[in-house]
PDB file of C-alpha atoms in Angstrom:
ATOM      1  CA  ALA A   1       0.171  -0.040   0.190  1.00 46.00           C
ATOM      2  CA  LYS A   2       3.328   1.786   1.332  1.00 42.00           C
ATOM      3  CA  SER A   3       4.240   1.853  -3.012  1.00 41.00           C
ATOM      4  CA  HIS A   4       0.936   3.046  -4.294  1.00 42.00           C
ATOM      5  CA  LEU A   5       0.942   6.215  -2.552  1.00 39.00           C
ATOM      6  CA  VAL A   6       4.859   6.739  -3.571  1.00 39.00           C
ATOM      7  CA  GLN A   7       3.915   6.038  -7.411  1.00 40.00           C
ATOM      8  CA  ALA A   8       0.548   8.235  -6.877  1.00 39.00           C
ATOM      9  CA  PHE A   9       2.754  11.274  -5.488  1.00 39.00           C
ATOM     10  CA  ARG A  10       5.082  11.137  -7.470  1.00 40.00           C
ATOM     11  CA  LEU A  11       2.746  11.239 -10.643  1.00 42.00           C
ATOM     12  CA  ASN A  12       1.084  14.229  -9.273  1.00 41.00           C
ATOM     13  CA  ARG A  13      -2.690  12.159  -9.164  1.00 42.00           C
ATOM     14  CA  PRO A  14      -4.846  11.096  -7.260  1.00 44.00           C
ATOM     15  CA  LEU A  15      -5.112   7.487  -6.574  1.00 42.00           C
ATOM     16  CA  PRO A  16      -9.140   5.763  -7.337  1.00 45.00           C
ATOM     17  CA  PRO A  17     -11.075   4.493  -4.846  1.00 45.00           C
ATOM     18  CA  LEU A  18     -10.266   0.237  -5.462  1.00 41.00           C
ATOM     19  CA  ALA A  19      -6.684   0.940  -5.486  1.00 41.00           C
ATOM     20  CA  ALA A  20      -6.628   3.388  -2.251  1.00 41.00           C
ATOM     21  CA  ALA A  21      -8.062   0.179  -0.326  1.00 42.00           C
ATOM     22  CA  GLY A  22      -5.808  -2.663  -2.204  1.00 44.00           C
ATOM     23  CA  ARG A  23      -7.722  -4.111  -4.149  1.00 41.00           C
ATOM     24  CA  ARG A  24      -6.310  -3.999  -7.666  1.00 41.00           C
ATOM     25  CA  SER A  25      -2.094  -4.276  -8.156  1.00 41.00           C
ATOM     26  CA  ASN A  26       0.241  -1.349  -8.804  1.00 41.00           C
ATOM     27  CA  ILE A  27       0.057  -1.631 -12.479  1.00 38.00           C
ATOM     28  CA  THR A  28      -3.330  -1.574 -12.309  1.00 39.00           C
ATOM     29  CA  ALA A  29      -3.524   1.457 -10.431  1.00 39.00           C
ATOM     30  CA  MET A  30      -0.992   2.858 -12.948  1.00 38.00           C
ATOM     31  CA  ALA A  31      -2.969   2.517 -16.044  1.00 38.00           C
ATOM     32  CA  ALA A  32      -6.195   3.749 -14.417  1.00 41.00           C
ATOM     33  CA  THR A  33      -4.495   7.226 -13.282  1.00 41.00           C
ATOM     34  CA  ALA A  34      -2.853   7.051 -16.842  1.00 39.00           C
ATOM     35  CA  ALA A  35      -3.398  11.075 -18.404  1.00 39.00           C
ATOM     36  CA  PRO A  36      -4.472  10.524 -22.342  1.00 40.00           C
ATOM     37  CA  ILE A  37      -0.985  10.431 -24.674  1.00 36.00           C
ATOM     38  CA  ASP A  38      -0.252  13.440 -26.246  1.00 42.00           C
ATOM     39  CA  THR A  39       0.052  12.760 -30.240  1.00 46.00           C
ATOM     40  CA  SER A  40       2.287  16.043 -30.720  1.00 46.00           C
ATOM     41  CA  MET A  41       4.569  13.994 -28.938  1.00 49.00           C
ATOM     42  CA  ALA A  42       4.772  11.417 -31.851  1.00 85.00           C
ATOM     43  CA  TYR A  43       5.715  13.992 -34.758  1.00 94.00           C
ATOM     44  CA  PHE A  44       8.810  13.733 -35.675  1.00 96.00           C
ATOM     45  CA  PRO A  45      10.655  17.328 -36.010  1.00 96.00           C
ATOM     46  CA  ILE A  46      11.642  18.345 -39.934  1.00 96.00           C
ATOM     47  CA  SER A  47      15.300  19.129 -38.453  1.00 95.00           C
ATOM     48  CA  GLU A  48      15.749  15.366 -37.602  1.00 96.00           C
ATOM     49  CA  ILE A  49      15.031  13.787 -40.972  1.00 97.00           C
ATOM     50  CA  SER A  50      17.527  12.071 -42.557  1.00 95.00           C
ATOM     51  CA  ASN A  51      18.716   8.670 -44.740  1.00 93.00           C
ATOM     52  CA  TYR A  52      18.527   6.585 -40.888  1.00 92.00           C
ATOM     53  CA  HIS A  53      15.160   7.398 -40.216  1.00 90.00           C
ATOM     54  CA  PRO A  54      12.685   5.706 -42.805  1.00 87.00           C
ATOM     55  CA  LYS A  55      10.047   5.296 -40.890  1.00 91.00           C
ATOM     56  CA  TRP A  56       8.579   9.210 -40.042  1.00 96.00           C
ATOM     57  CA  LEU A  57       4.924  10.912 -39.009  1.00 96.00           C
ATOM     58  CA  VAL A  58       6.034  14.946 -39.584  1.00 96.00           C
ATOM     59  CA  ARG A  59       3.043  17.329 -38.825  1.00 97.00           C
ATOM     60  CA  ALA A  60       3.810  20.522 -40.682  1.00 97.00           C
ATOM     61  CA  ARG A  61       2.743  23.646 -42.644  1.00 97.00           C
ATOM     62  CA  VAL A  62       2.495  24.266 -46.402  1.00 97.00           C
ATOM     63  CA  THR A  63       4.312  27.290 -46.938  1.00 95.00           C
ATOM     64  CA  SER A  64       4.946  27.221 -50.304  1.00 94.00           C
ATOM     65  CA  LYS A  65       3.615  25.117 -53.256  1.00 96.00           C
ATOM     66  CA  GLY A  66       4.723  25.009 -56.938  1.00 95.00           C
ATOM     67  CA  GLN A  67       2.294  24.638 -60.097  1.00 95.00           C
ATOM     68  CA  VAL A  68       1.823  20.825 -61.783  1.00 96.00           C
ATOM     69  CA  ARG A  69       4.562  19.966 -63.960  1.00 95.00           C
ATOM     70  CA  THR A  70       4.926  17.443 -67.282  1.00 94.00           C
ATOM     71  CA  PHE A  71       7.899  15.927 -67.743  1.00 92.00           C
ATOM     72  CA  ASN A  72       9.240  12.842 -69.509  1.00 89.00           C
ATOM     73  CA  GLY A  73       9.872  10.008 -67.231  1.00 81.00           C
ATOM     74  CA  ARG A  74      13.000   7.360 -67.812  1.00 81.00           C
ATOM     75  CA  ASN A  75      10.323   4.914 -69.598  1.00 84.00           C
ATOM     76  CA  GLY A  76       9.389   7.530 -71.558  1.00 86.00           C
ATOM     77  CA  GLN A  77       5.645   8.144 -70.214  1.00 89.00           C
ATOM     78  CA  ALA A  78       4.578  11.200 -69.091  1.00 91.00           C
ATOM     79  CA  THR A  79       5.231  11.870 -65.636  1.00 92.00           C
ATOM     80  CA  GLN A  80       3.497  14.669 -63.406  1.00 95.00           C
ATOM     81  CA  VAL A  81       5.145  16.718 -60.543  1.00 95.00           C
ATOM     82  CA  PHE A  82       4.640  18.903 -58.225  1.00 96.00           C
ATOM     83  CA  ASP A  83       6.549  20.381 -55.139  1.00 96.00           C
ATOM     84  CA  CYS A  84       5.456  22.038 -51.409  1.00 96.00           C
ATOM     85  CA  SER A  85       8.111  23.414 -48.911  1.00 96.00           C
ATOM     86  CA  LEU A  86       7.198  22.510 -45.466  1.00 97.00           C
ATOM     87  CA  LEU A  87       7.650  23.662 -42.295  1.00 96.00           C
ATOM     88  CA  ASP A  88       6.833  22.725 -38.691  1.00 95.00           C
ATOM     89  CA  GLU A  89       8.224  23.942 -34.975  1.00 94.00           C
ATOM     90  CA  SER A  90      12.510  22.763 -35.839  1.00 93.00           C
ATOM     91  CA  GLY A  91      12.828  23.630 -39.478  1.00 92.00           C
ATOM     92  CA  GLU A  92      11.712  23.398 -43.165  1.00 94.00           C
ATOM     93  CA  ILE A  93      12.263  20.876 -45.822  1.00 96.00           C
ATOM     94  CA  ARG A  94      11.361  20.577 -49.584  1.00 96.00           C
ATOM     95  CA  ALA A  95       8.184  17.666 -50.454  1.00 97.00           C
ATOM     96  CA  ASN A  96       8.211  16.748 -54.340  1.00 96.00           C
ATOM     97  CA  PHE A  97       4.750  14.436 -55.064  1.00 97.00           C
ATOM     98  CA  PHE A  98       5.342  12.347 -58.545  1.00 95.00           C
ATOM     99  CA  GLY A  99       2.888  10.398 -60.698  1.00 94.00           C
ATOM    100  CA  ALA A 100      -0.058   9.260 -58.524  1.00 94.00           C
ATOM    101  CA  MET A 101       1.122  11.161 -56.133  1.00 97.00           C
ATOM    102  CA  ALA A 102       0.858  14.457 -57.739  1.00 96.00           C
ATOM    103  CA  GLU A 103      -2.520  13.320 -59.489  1.00 95.00           C
ATOM    104  CA  LYS A 104      -3.984  12.418 -55.553  1.00 96.00           C
ATOM    105  CA  TYR A 105      -3.074  15.671 -53.282  1.00 97.00           C
ATOM    106  CA  ASN A 106      -2.738  18.645 -55.919  1.00 96.00           C
ATOM    107  CA  SER A 107      -6.236  19.402 -55.526  1.00 96.00           C
ATOM    108  CA  VAL A 108      -6.089  18.265 -51.879  1.00 96.00           C
ATOM    109  CA  ILE A 109      -2.629  20.470 -49.911  1.00 97.00           C
ATOM    110  CA  GLU A 110      -2.764  24.061 -49.980  1.00 97.00           C
ATOM    111  CA  GLN A 111      -0.198  26.532 -48.747  1.00 96.00           C
ATOM    112  CA  GLY A 112      -1.194  27.943 -45.236  1.00 95.00           C
ATOM    113  CA  LYS A 113      -2.627  25.151 -44.108  1.00 96.00           C
ATOM    114  CA  VAL A 114      -1.346  21.947 -41.834  1.00 97.00           C
ATOM    115  CA  TYR A 115      -0.877  18.691 -42.591  1.00 97.00           C
ATOM    116  CA  THR A 116       0.336  15.162 -41.633  1.00 97.00           C
ATOM    117  CA  PHE A 117       3.136  13.566 -43.809  1.00 97.00           C
ATOM    118  CA  SER A 118       4.220  10.195 -43.857  1.00 96.00           C
ATOM    119  CA  ARG A 119       5.175   7.562 -45.867  1.00 95.00           C
ATOM    120  CA  GLY A 120       7.391   9.163 -48.229  1.00 96.00           C
ATOM    121  CA  THR A 121      11.583   8.360 -48.864  1.00 96.00           C
ATOM    122  CA  VAL A 122      14.413  10.596 -47.628  1.00 96.00           C
ATOM    123  CA  ARG A 123      16.742  11.615 -50.338  1.00 95.00           C
ATOM    124  CA  ILE A 124      19.659  14.109 -50.195  1.00 95.00           C
ATOM    125  CA  ALA A 125      18.242  17.225 -51.481  1.00 93.00           C
ATOM    126  CA  ASN A 126      19.075  18.002 -55.081  1.00 86.00           C
ATOM    127  CA  ARG A 127      20.587  21.643 -54.631  1.00 81.00           C
ATOM    128  CA  GLN A 128      19.878  22.298 -58.342  1.00 81.00           C
ATOM    129  CA  TYR A 129      15.881  22.741 -57.532  1.00 81.00           C
ATOM    130  CA  ASN A 130      15.408  23.124 -54.181  1.00 84.00           C
ATOM    131  CA  ARG A 131      15.954  26.085 -52.354  1.00 81.00           C
ATOM    132  CA  CYS A 132      15.233  24.917 -48.657  1.00 86.00           C
ATOM    133  CA  ASN A 133      18.283  24.262 -46.611  1.00 84.00           C
ATOM    134  CA  HIS A 134      17.385  20.859 -45.723  1.00 92.00           C
ATOM    135  CA  ARG A 135      20.017  18.744 -46.650  1.00 94.00           C
ATOM    136  CA  TYR A 136      17.203  16.452 -47.681  1.00 96.00           C
ATOM    137  CA  GLU A 137      14.327  16.312 -48.859  1.00 96.00           C
ATOM    138  CA  LEU A 138      10.394  14.201 -49.055  1.00 97.00           C
ATOM    139  CA  THR A 139       9.468  12.606 -52.500  1.00 96.00           C
ATOM    140  CA  PHE A 140       6.673  10.705 -52.491  1.00 97.00           C
ATOM    141  CA  ASP A 141       6.312   8.762 -55.879  1.00 92.00           C
ATOM    142  CA  ARG A 142       4.025   5.197 -54.209  1.00 89.00           C
ATOM    143  CA  ASP A 143       2.346   4.971 -50.885  1.00 91.00           C
ATOM    144  CA  GLY A 144       2.688   8.698 -49.321  1.00 94.00           C
ATOM    145  CA  LEU A 145       0.209   9.666 -46.992  1.00 96.00           C
ATOM    146  CA  VAL A 146      -1.137  13.314 -46.465  1.00 97.00           C
ATOM    147  CA  GLU A 147      -4.048  14.296 -44.056  1.00 96.00           C
ATOM    148  CA  PRO A 148      -5.086  17.304 -43.098  1.00 97.00           C
ATOM    149  CA  VAL A 149      -4.920  18.440 -39.334  1.00 96.00           C
ATOM    150  CA  ALA A 150      -6.466  21.343 -37.270  1.00 94.00           C
ATOM    151  CA  ASP A 151      -4.224  24.306 -37.168  1.00 93.00           C
ATOM    152  CA  ASP A 152      -2.675  25.119 -33.486  1.00 88.00           C
ATOM    153  CA  GLY A 153      -1.276  28.163 -34.585  1.00 89.00           C
ATOM    154  CA  LYS A 154       1.946  26.250 -33.237  1.00 90.00           C
ATOM    155  CA  ILE A 155       3.243  26.371 -36.568  1.00 90.00           C
ATOM    156  CA  GLU A 156       4.728  29.898 -37.881  1.00 89.00           C
ATOM    157  CA  ALA A 157       3.502  30.798 -41.603  1.00 88.00           C
ATOM    158  CA  VAL A 158       7.129  31.765 -42.138  1.00 84.00           C
ATOM    159  CA  LYS A 159      10.336  31.521 -40.619  1.00 81.00           C
ATOM    160  CA  PHE A 160      13.645  33.507 -41.201  1.00 82.00           C
ATOM    161  CA  ASN A 161      16.583  32.950 -40.798  1.00 80.00           C
ATOM    162  CA  PHE A 162      18.915  35.647 -41.076  1.00 87.00           C
ATOM    163  CA  VAL A 163      22.296  36.330 -42.365  1.00 88.00           C
ATOM    164  CA  ASP A 164      25.483  38.936 -41.747  1.00 89.00           C
ATOM    165  CA  LEU A 165      25.684  40.635 -44.656  1.00 86.00           C
ATOM    166  CA  ARG A 166      29.605  39.438 -44.120  1.00 88.00           C
ATOM    167  CA  ALA A 167      28.808  36.055 -43.732  1.00 87.00           C
ATOM    168  CA  VAL A 168      27.231  36.177 -46.888  1.00 85.00           C
ATOM    169  CA  GLN A 169      30.049  36.321 -48.743  1.00 86.00           C
ATOM    170  CA  SER A 170      31.761  33.454 -47.574  1.00 88.00           C
ATOM    171  CA  ARG A 171      28.673  31.053 -48.951  1.00 82.00           C
ATOM    172  CA  ALA A 172      28.939  28.650 -51.239  1.00 80.00           C
ATOM    173  CA  LEU A 173      26.757  29.208 -54.482  1.00 76.00           C
ATOM    174  CA  PRO A 174      24.081  28.761 -55.344  1.00 70.00           C
ATOM    175  CA  CYS A 175      22.882  29.480 -51.936  1.00 75.00           C
ATOM    176  CA  SER A 176      19.593  30.799 -49.943  1.00 76.00           C
ATOM    177  CA  VAL A 177      19.461  33.735 -47.516  1.00 83.00           C
ATOM    178  CA  ASP A 178      17.457  35.945 -45.832  1.00 86.00           C
ATOM    179  CA  ILE A 179      18.824  38.934 -45.260  1.00 88.00           C
ATOM    180  CA  CYS A 180      17.293  42.084 -43.255  1.00 88.00           C
ATOM    181  CA  GLY A 181      18.134  45.993 -44.056  1.00 87.00           C
ATOM    182  CA  ILE A 182      17.312  49.144 -44.040  1.00 90.00           C
ATOM    183  CA  VAL A 183      16.760  50.940 -47.647  1.00 90.00           C
ATOM    184  CA  VAL A 184      18.088  55.047 -47.167  1.00 93.00           C
ATOM    185  CA  ASN A 185      18.787  55.725 -50.910  1.00 94.00           C
ATOM    186  CA  TYR A 186      16.980  55.169 -54.157  1.00 92.00           C
ATOM    187  CA  ARG A 187      18.190  56.266 -57.743  1.00 92.00           C
ATOM    188  CA  GLN A 188      16.403  54.559 -60.652  1.00 92.00           C
ATOM    189  CA  PRO A 189      18.445  53.512 -63.741  1.00 88.00           C
TER     190      PRO A 189
END
C-alpha cells in the first residue's frame, strides 16, 4: 500500500478508490490514473529527418506550393510532379510529389494549411531545384499519405534565418539567405 502512495505522489495523481483500498495491483492503479497520450509527441521533427530514419510522421504547414509540371520519365512516359515546402517548429524541408501522388494530392494540399505527412522516402536534396536549407528532401511517389489536421497556431507561417551581410560572401553558391536591411537611398536606372 505504501508503494501505491509513493507512485501516486510522484505522478501527482490521486489514487482511484479501489486502488486505495488495496483491491488493485500497482500496475492496474497506474493504468487507471494514466493521462491520455499526447499525440504531438509522436510527430518527428523536420530538423531530424535523414536517411537513417526511414519511418516518420511529420506535422507541418505548407509554406509554398509549386505548379504541377509534366516531364518525360525514364521510361518515356509523361509524369506529373509538383513540390511544396513544409515547415514545423524545428525547420523546413522540401517535399516532391510524383505521378499518382501528384494527381491525388495536388487538389488536397493548400498553401498555409497544416497536414501530417508520412510514408515518403528521404533523399539527399538536389540543390539545383531545392532552395530549402535542409540537407534532405522528401519524395512521395508510391504510397505516401497526407492528411489535413487542425491548426493550433504553434507552427509559424514563415520562418526566417537572418544572416549577416559579411557571412553571405563566405557562402558556397548557389545558396539562399534571409537578409534584413533598411534601404536608405534609391535611384532609378
